[in-house]
Coordinates of C-alpha atoms in Angstrom, one line a residue:
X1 CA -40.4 -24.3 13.2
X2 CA -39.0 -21.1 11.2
X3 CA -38.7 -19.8 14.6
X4 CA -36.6 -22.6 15.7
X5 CA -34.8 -22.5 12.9
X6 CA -33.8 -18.2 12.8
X7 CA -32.8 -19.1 16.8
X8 CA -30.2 -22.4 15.7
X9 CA -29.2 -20.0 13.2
X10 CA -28.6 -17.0 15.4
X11 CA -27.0 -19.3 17.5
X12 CA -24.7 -20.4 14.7
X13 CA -23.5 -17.3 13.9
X14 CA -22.9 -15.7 17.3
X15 CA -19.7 -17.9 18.1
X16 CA -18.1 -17.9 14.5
X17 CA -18.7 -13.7 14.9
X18 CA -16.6 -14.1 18.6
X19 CA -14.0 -16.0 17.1
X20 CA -12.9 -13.3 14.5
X21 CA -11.3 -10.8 17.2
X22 CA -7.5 -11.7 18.3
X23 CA -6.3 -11.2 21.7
X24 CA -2.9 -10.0 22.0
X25 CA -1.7 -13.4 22.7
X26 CA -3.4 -14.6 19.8
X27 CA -1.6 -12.2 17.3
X28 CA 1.8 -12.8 19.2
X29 CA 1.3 -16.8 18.6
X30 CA 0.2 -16.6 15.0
X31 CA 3.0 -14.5 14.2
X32 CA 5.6 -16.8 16.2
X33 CA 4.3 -19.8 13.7
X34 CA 4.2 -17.3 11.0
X35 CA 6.8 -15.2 10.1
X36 CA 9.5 -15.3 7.8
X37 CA 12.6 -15.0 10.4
X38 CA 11.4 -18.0 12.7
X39 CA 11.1 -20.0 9.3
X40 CA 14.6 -18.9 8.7
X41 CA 16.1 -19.6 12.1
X42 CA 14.4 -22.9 12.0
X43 CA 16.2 -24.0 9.2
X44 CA 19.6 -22.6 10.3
X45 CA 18.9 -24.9 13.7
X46 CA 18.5 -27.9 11.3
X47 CA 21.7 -27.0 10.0
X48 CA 23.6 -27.0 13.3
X49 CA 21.6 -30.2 13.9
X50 CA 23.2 -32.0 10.8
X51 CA 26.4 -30.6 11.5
X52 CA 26.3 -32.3 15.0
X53 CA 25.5 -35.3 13.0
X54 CA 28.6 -35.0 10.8
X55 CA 30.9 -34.7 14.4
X56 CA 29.4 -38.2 15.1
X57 CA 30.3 -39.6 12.2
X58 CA 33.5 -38.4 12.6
X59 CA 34.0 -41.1 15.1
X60 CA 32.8 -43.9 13.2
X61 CA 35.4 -46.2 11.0
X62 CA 35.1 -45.4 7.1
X63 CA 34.1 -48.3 5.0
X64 CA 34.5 -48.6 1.5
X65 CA 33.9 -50.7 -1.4
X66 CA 35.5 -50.7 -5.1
X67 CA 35.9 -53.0 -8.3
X68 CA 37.2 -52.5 -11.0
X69 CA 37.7 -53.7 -15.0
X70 CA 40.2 -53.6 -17.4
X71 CA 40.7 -54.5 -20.6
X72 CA 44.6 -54.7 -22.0
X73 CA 45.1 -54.6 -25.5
X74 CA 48.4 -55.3 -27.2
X75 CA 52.1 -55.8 -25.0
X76 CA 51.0 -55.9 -20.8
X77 CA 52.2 -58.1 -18.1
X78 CA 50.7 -61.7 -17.1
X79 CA 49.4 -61.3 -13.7
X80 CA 50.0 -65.2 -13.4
X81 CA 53.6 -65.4 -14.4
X82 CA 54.5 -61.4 -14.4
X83 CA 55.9 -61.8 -17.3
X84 CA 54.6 -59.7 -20.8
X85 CA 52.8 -61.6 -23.3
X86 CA 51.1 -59.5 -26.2
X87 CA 47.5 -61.2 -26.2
X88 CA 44.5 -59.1 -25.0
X89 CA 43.1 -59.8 -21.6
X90 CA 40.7 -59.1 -18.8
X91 CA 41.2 -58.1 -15.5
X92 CA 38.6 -58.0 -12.8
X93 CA 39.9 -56.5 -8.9
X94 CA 37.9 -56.3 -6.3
X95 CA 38.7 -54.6 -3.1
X96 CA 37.0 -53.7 0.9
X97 CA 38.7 -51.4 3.4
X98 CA 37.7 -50.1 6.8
X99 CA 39.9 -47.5 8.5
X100 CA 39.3 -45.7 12.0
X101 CA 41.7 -42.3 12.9
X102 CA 42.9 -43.7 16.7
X103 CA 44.3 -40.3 17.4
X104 CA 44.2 -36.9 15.7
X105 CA 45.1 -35.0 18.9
X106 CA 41.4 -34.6 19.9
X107 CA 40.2 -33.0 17.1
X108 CA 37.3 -35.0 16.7
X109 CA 36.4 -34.6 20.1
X110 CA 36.8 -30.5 20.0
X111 CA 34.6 -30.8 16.5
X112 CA 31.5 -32.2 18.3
X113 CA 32.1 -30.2 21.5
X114 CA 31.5 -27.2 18.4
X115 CA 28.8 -28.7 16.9
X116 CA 26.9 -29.6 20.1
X117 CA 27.7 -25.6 20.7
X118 CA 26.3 -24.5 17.7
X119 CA 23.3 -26.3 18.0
X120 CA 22.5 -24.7 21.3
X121 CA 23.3 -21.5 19.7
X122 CA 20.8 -22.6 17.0
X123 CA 18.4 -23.1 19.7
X124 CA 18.9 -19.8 21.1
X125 CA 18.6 -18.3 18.2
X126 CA 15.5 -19.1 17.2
X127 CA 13.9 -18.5 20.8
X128 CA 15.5 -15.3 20.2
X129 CA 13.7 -14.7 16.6
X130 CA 10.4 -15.9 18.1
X131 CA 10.4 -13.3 21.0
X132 CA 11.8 -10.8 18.7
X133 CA 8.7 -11.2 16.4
X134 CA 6.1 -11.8 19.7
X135 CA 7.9 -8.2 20.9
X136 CA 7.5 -6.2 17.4
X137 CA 3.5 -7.8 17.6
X138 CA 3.0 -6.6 20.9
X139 CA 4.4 -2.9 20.0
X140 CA 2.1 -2.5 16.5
X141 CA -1.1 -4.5 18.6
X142 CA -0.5 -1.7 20.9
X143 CA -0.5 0.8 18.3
X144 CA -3.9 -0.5 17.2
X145 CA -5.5 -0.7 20.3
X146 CA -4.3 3.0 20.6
X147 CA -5.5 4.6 17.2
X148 CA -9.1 2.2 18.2
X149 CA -9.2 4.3 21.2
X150 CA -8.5 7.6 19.6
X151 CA -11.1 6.6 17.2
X152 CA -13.5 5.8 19.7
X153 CA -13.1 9.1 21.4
X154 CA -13.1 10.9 18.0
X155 CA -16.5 9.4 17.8
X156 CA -18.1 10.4 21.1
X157 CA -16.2 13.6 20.7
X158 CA -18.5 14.2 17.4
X159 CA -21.7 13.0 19.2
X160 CA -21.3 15.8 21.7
X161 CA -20.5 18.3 19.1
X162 CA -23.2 17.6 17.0
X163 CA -25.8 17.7 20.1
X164 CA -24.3 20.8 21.2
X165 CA -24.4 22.5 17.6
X166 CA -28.4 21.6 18.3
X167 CA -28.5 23.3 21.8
X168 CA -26.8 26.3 20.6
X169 CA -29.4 26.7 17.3
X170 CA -32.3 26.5 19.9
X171 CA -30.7 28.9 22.1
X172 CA -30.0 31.2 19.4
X173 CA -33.5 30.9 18.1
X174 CA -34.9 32.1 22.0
X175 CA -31.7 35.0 21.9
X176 CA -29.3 33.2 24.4
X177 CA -26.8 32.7 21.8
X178 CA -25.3 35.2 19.4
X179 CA -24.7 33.7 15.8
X180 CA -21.0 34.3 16.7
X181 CA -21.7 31.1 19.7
X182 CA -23.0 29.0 16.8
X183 CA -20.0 29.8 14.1
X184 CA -18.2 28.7 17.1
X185 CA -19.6 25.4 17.8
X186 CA -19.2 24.9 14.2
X187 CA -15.9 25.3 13.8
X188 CA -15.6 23.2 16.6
X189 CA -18.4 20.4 15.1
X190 CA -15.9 20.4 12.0
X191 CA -12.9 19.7 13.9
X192 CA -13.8 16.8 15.5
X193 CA -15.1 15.4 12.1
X194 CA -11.7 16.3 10.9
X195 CA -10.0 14.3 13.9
X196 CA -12.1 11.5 13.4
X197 CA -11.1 10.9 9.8
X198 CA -7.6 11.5 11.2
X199 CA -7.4 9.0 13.2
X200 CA -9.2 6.4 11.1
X201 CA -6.6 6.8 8.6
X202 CA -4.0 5.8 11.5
X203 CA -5.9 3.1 13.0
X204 CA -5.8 1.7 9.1
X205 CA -2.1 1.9 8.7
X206 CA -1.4 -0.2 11.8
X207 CA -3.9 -2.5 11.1
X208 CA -1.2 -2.9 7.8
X209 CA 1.6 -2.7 10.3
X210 CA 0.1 -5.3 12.5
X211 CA -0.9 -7.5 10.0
X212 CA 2.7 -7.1 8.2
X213 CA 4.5 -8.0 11.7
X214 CA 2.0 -11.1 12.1
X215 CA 2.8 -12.5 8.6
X216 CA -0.9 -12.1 8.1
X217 CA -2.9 -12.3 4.7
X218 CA -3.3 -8.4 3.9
X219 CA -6.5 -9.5 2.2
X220 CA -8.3 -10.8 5.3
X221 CA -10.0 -8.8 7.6
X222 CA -8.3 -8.6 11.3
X223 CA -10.1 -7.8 14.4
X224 CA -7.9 -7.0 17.6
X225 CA -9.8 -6.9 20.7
X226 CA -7.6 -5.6 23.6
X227 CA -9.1 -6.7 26.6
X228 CA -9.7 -4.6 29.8
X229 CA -8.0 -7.1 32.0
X230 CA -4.9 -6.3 29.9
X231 CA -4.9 -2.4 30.8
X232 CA -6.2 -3.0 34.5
X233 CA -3.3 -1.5 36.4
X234 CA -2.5 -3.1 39.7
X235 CA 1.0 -2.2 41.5
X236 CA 1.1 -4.8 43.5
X237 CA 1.8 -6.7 40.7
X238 CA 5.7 -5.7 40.6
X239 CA 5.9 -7.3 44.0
X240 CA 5.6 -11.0 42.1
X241 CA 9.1 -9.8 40.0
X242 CA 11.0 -8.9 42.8
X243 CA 12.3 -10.1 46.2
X244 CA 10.3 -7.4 48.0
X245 CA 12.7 -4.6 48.3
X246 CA 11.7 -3.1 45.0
X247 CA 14.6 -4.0 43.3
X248 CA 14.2 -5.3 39.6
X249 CA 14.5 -9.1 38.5
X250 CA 17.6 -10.8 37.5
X251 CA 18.0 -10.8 34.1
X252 CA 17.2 -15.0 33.0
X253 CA 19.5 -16.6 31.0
X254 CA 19.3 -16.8 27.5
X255 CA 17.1 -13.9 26.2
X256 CA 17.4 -11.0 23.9
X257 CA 20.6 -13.0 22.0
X258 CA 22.8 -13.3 25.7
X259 CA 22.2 -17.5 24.9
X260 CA 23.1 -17.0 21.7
X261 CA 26.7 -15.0 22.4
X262 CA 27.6 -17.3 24.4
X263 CA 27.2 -20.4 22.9
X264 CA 29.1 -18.7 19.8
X265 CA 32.0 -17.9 22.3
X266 CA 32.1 -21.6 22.9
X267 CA 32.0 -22.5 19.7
X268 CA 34.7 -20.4 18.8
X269 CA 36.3 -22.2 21.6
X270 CA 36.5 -25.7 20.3
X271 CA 37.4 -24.4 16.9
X272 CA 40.6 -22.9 18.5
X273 CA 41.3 -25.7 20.6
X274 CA 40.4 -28.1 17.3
X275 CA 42.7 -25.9 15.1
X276 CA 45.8 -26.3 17.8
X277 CA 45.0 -30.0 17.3
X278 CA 46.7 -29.8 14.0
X279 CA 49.9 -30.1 16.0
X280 CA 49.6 -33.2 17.1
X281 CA 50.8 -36.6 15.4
X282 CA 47.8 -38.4 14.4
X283 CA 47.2 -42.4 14.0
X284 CA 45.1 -44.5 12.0
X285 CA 44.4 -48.4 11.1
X286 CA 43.2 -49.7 8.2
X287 CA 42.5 -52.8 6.9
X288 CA 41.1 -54.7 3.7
X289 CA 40.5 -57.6 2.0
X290 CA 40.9 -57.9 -1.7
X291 CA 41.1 -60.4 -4.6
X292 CA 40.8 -61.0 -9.0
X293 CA 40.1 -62.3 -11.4
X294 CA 42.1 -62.6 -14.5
X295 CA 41.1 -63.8 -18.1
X296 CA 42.8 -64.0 -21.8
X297 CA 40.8 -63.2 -24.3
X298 CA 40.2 -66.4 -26.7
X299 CA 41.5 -69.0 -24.7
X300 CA 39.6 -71.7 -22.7
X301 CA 41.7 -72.2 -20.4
X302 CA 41.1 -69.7 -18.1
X303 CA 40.6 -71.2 -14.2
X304 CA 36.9 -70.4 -13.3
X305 CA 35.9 -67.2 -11.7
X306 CA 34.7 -68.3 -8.4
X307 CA 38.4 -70.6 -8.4
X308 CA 40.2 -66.9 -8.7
X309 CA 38.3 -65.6 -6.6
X310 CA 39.1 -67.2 -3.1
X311 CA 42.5 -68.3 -4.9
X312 CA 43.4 -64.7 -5.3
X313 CA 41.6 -63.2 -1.9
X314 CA 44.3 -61.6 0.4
X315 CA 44.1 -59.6 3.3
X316 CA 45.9 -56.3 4.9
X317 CA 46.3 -54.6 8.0
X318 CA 47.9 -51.7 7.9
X319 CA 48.8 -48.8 10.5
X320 CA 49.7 -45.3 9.8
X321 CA 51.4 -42.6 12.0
X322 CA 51.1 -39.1 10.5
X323 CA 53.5 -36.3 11.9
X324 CA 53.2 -32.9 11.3
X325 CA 56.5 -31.2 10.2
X326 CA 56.0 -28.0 8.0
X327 CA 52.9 -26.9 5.8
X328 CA 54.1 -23.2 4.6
X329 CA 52.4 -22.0 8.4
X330 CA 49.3 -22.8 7.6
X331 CA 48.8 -24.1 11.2
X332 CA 50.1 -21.4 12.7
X333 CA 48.0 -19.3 10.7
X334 CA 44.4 -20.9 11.4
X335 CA 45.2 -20.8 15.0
X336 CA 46.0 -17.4 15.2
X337 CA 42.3 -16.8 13.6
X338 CA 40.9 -19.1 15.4
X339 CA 42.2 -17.4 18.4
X340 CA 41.3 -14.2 17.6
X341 CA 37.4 -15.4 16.9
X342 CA 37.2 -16.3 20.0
X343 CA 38.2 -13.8 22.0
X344 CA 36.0 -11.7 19.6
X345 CA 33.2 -13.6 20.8
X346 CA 34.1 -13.0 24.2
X347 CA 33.9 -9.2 23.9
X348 CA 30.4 -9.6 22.2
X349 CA 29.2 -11.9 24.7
X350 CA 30.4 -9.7 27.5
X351 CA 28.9 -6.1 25.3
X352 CA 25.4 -8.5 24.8
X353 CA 25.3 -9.3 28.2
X354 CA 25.6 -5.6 29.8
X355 CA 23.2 -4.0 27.1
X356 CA 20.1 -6.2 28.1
X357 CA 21.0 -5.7 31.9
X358 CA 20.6 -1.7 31.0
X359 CA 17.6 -2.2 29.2
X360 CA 16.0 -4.9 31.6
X361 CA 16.6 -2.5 34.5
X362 CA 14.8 0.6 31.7
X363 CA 12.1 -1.9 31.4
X364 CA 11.5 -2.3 34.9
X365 CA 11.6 1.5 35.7
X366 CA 9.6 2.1 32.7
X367 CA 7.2 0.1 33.5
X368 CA 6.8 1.2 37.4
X369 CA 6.6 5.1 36.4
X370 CA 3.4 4.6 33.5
X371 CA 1.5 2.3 36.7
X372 CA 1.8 5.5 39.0
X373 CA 1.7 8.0 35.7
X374 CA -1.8 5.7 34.8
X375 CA -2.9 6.2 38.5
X376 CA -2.1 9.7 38.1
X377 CA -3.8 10.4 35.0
X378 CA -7.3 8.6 35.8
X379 CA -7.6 10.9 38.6
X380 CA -6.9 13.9 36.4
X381 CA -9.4 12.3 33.6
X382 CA -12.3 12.7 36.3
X383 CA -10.9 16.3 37.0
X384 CA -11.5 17.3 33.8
X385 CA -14.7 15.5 33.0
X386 CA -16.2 17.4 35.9
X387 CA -14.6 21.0 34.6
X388 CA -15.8 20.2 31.3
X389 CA -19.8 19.4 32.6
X390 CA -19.5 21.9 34.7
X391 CA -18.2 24.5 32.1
X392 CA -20.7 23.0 29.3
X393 CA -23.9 23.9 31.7
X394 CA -22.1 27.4 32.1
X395 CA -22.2 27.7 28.5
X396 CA -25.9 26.8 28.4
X397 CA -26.8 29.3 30.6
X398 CA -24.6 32.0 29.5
X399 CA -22.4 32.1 32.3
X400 CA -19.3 30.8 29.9
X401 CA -18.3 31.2 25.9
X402 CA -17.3 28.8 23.4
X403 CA -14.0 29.3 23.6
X404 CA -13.8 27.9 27.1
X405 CA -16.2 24.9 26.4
X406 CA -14.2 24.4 23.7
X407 CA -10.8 24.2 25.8
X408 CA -11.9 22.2 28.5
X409 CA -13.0 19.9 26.0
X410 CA -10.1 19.6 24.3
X411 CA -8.4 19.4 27.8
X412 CA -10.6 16.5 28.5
X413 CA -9.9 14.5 25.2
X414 CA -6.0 15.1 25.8
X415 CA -6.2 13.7 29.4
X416 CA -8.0 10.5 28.4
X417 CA -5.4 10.2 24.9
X418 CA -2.8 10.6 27.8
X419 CA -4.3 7.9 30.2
X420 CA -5.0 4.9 27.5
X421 CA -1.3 5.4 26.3
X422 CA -0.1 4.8 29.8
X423 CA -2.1 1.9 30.3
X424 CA -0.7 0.4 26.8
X425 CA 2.6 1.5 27.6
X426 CA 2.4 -0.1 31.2
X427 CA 1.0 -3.4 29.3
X428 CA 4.3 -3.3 27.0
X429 CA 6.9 -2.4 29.8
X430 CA 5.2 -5.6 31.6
X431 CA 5.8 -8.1 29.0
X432 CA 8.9 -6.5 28.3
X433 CA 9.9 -7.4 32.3
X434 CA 8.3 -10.6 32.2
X435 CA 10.4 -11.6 28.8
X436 CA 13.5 -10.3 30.5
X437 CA 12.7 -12.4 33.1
X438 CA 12.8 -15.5 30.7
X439 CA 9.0 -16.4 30.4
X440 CA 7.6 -17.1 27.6
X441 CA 5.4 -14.1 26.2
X442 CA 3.5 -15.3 23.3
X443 CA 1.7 -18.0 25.4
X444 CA -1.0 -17.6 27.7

């Protein structure tokens, strides 16, 4: 039974212990539903969204209720024979009105063209803010997986010292080695200490970077776990984002901010076009009911309330043509700006537009030269794993010195450094391509 029990146990803890490492989706998704600018651009979008809301309305007709009481005191007119009597009285009005704008020169109509704009562009926005985030986790992720790597060959880089220090004592002890050998395996046993402490200092600061980009509890521990089938290189690949010839993808719609340009430039375009509505005559119908109730102050013979009250109801229709003559240029004025906003717009949208087509075709050549530069380098990694083994037998026999074990060595640990930064690199440049393509990055 207690060894049932260790094995449910064991069993237990094996999948919580798998569930603590983060893929790089992972960290890109928790960030997305996590940090403070998508929180911010959220908000804004609820914004538009009531805005729009307000356009609607806009086309509704405006109801409203009043009533009102007043006491007179002293000389005032009889509301029953409009004459003034001096006695003290009470008056009681009550009042509904509907009115509905029948034309205003289309502004209303050019308002929630705007709003239905700006929501869009609130849309775009925060698709924008999520990639942006997804794209600054990808870069630090890659830093970590980097620094982990470094770390890893700082490690095996010590094992091999320290075995070799042990090999170079025993030789020394037989007379193969001078003690000058042994000072130099050493020095070289206390450099790769020295690296290793390096770059476990680094991998800890972008551990902070990562979790900082994430919106992650600094507190908590973090494991990322870059996975091999992320760094697998495979040119053939390139041949799914293009039309065969080689030539990079079109740029999608709506990423890195071109959506949101242009659904400010046509926003700016129905505020212009809403600000020369101002010229137009505009027309409007109301209409209302109303009625009172009137009452002298220590008389009886006041009619009854509900008497006055349908006695006194009347009701109004009334129609009202407004037409713009002068207002100091104001018009004038807000067009002009309006204008002006818009064909500022314009020249952003058009700028946006031909920076991300520069940096979708960089991403695409970028990410075409570290596949062939990775291809490259794993061929010149197993090069200079077979000159170092070669030149550490050498050494054990005598046939080579320290110095050169130690710079094939060193030429060894450069060429691998070199090789996992091209695979990251190649992993960035391709969701780089594939966001530039418009697909969604953070998702699996």
């Amino acid at each position: 039974m207690k060894q049932m029990l260790i094995i449910c146990l064991a069993l237990a803890v094996i999948p919580s212990a798998a569930q603590t490492t983060w893929t790089m989706q992972q960290c890109m998704k928790y960030a997305v539903e996590h940090n403070h600018e998508v929180k911010r651009a959220e908000l804004e979008l609820d914004n538009y969204k009531a805005q729009k809301v307000g356009a609607i309305g806009r086309f509704l007709p405006d109801v409203e209720a009043s009533i009102g009481a007043q006491y007179n005191f002293g000389r005032a007119i009889d509301p029953e024979t409009n004459g003034y009597t001096n006695v003290s009285t009470f008056y009681n009005g009550y009042s509904l009105q509907a009115s509905l704008p029948i034309f205003d020169g289309f502004s209303r109509v050019h308002a929630l063209r705007a709003a239905k704009a700006s929501v869009l562009m609130g849309q775009s926005a925060l698709l924008q803010s999520q990639s942006q985030t997804a794209l600054n986790v990808l870069q630090a992720f890659t830093n970590v997986a980097y620094y982990e790597g470094l770390v890893k060959m700082a490690g095996e880089k010590v094992e091999e010292t320290e075995l070799l220090l042990r090999q170079t004592r025993l030789l020394e002890e037989v007379g193969r080695k001078s003690t000058a050998d042994v000072a130099q395996v050493e020095s070289q046993k206390a450099e790769a200490d020295y690296e290793l402490t390096r770059q476990q200092n680094l991998l800890a600061s972008a551990l902070l970077e990562l979790k900082r980009e994430m919106g992650y509890p600094i507190e908590k521990s973090l494991t990322p776990d870059p996975s091999r089938k992320e760094r697998e290189v495979n040119s053939s690949v390139i041949e799914n984002f293009s039309d065969g010839s080689n030539c990079p993808p079109l740029l999608a719609r709506g990423v890195g901010g071109e959506a949101v340009a242009r659904f400010q430039m046509e926003t700016a375009k129905h505020e212009w076009r809403q600000a020369r509505a101002e010229f137009f005559p505009s027309l409007s119908l109301s209409a209302g009911l109303n009625t009172t109730y009137y009452h002298t102050l220590h008389s009886n013979a006041t009619r009854p309330f509900h008497t006055q009250f349908n006695n006194n109801m009347g009701e109004y229709v009334v129609a009202t043509l407004r037409i713009p003559l002068f207002n100091r240029l104001q018009t004038i004025t807000n067009i002009r700006k309006a204008k002006n906003n818009y064909l500022k717009a314009r020249e952003n949208y058009e700028q946006k537009r031909q920076e991300l087509e520069k940096l979708s075709r960089e991403a695409w050549q970028d990410w075409k030269g570290y596949l062939k530069q990775t291809e490259q380098m794993a061929k010149k990694v197993e090069a200079d794993s077979i000159a170092y083994q070669l030149t550490r037998r050498q050494f054990e026999e005598g046939l080579s010195t320290a110095i050169d074990l130690h710079t094939t060595s060193t030429q060894l640990l450069k060429s691998k450094a070199t090789l996992l930064q091209c695979q990251l690199m190649a992993m960035v440049k391709e969701q780089l391509v594939r966001y530039y393509k418009g697909e969604t990055i953070w998702t699996e």
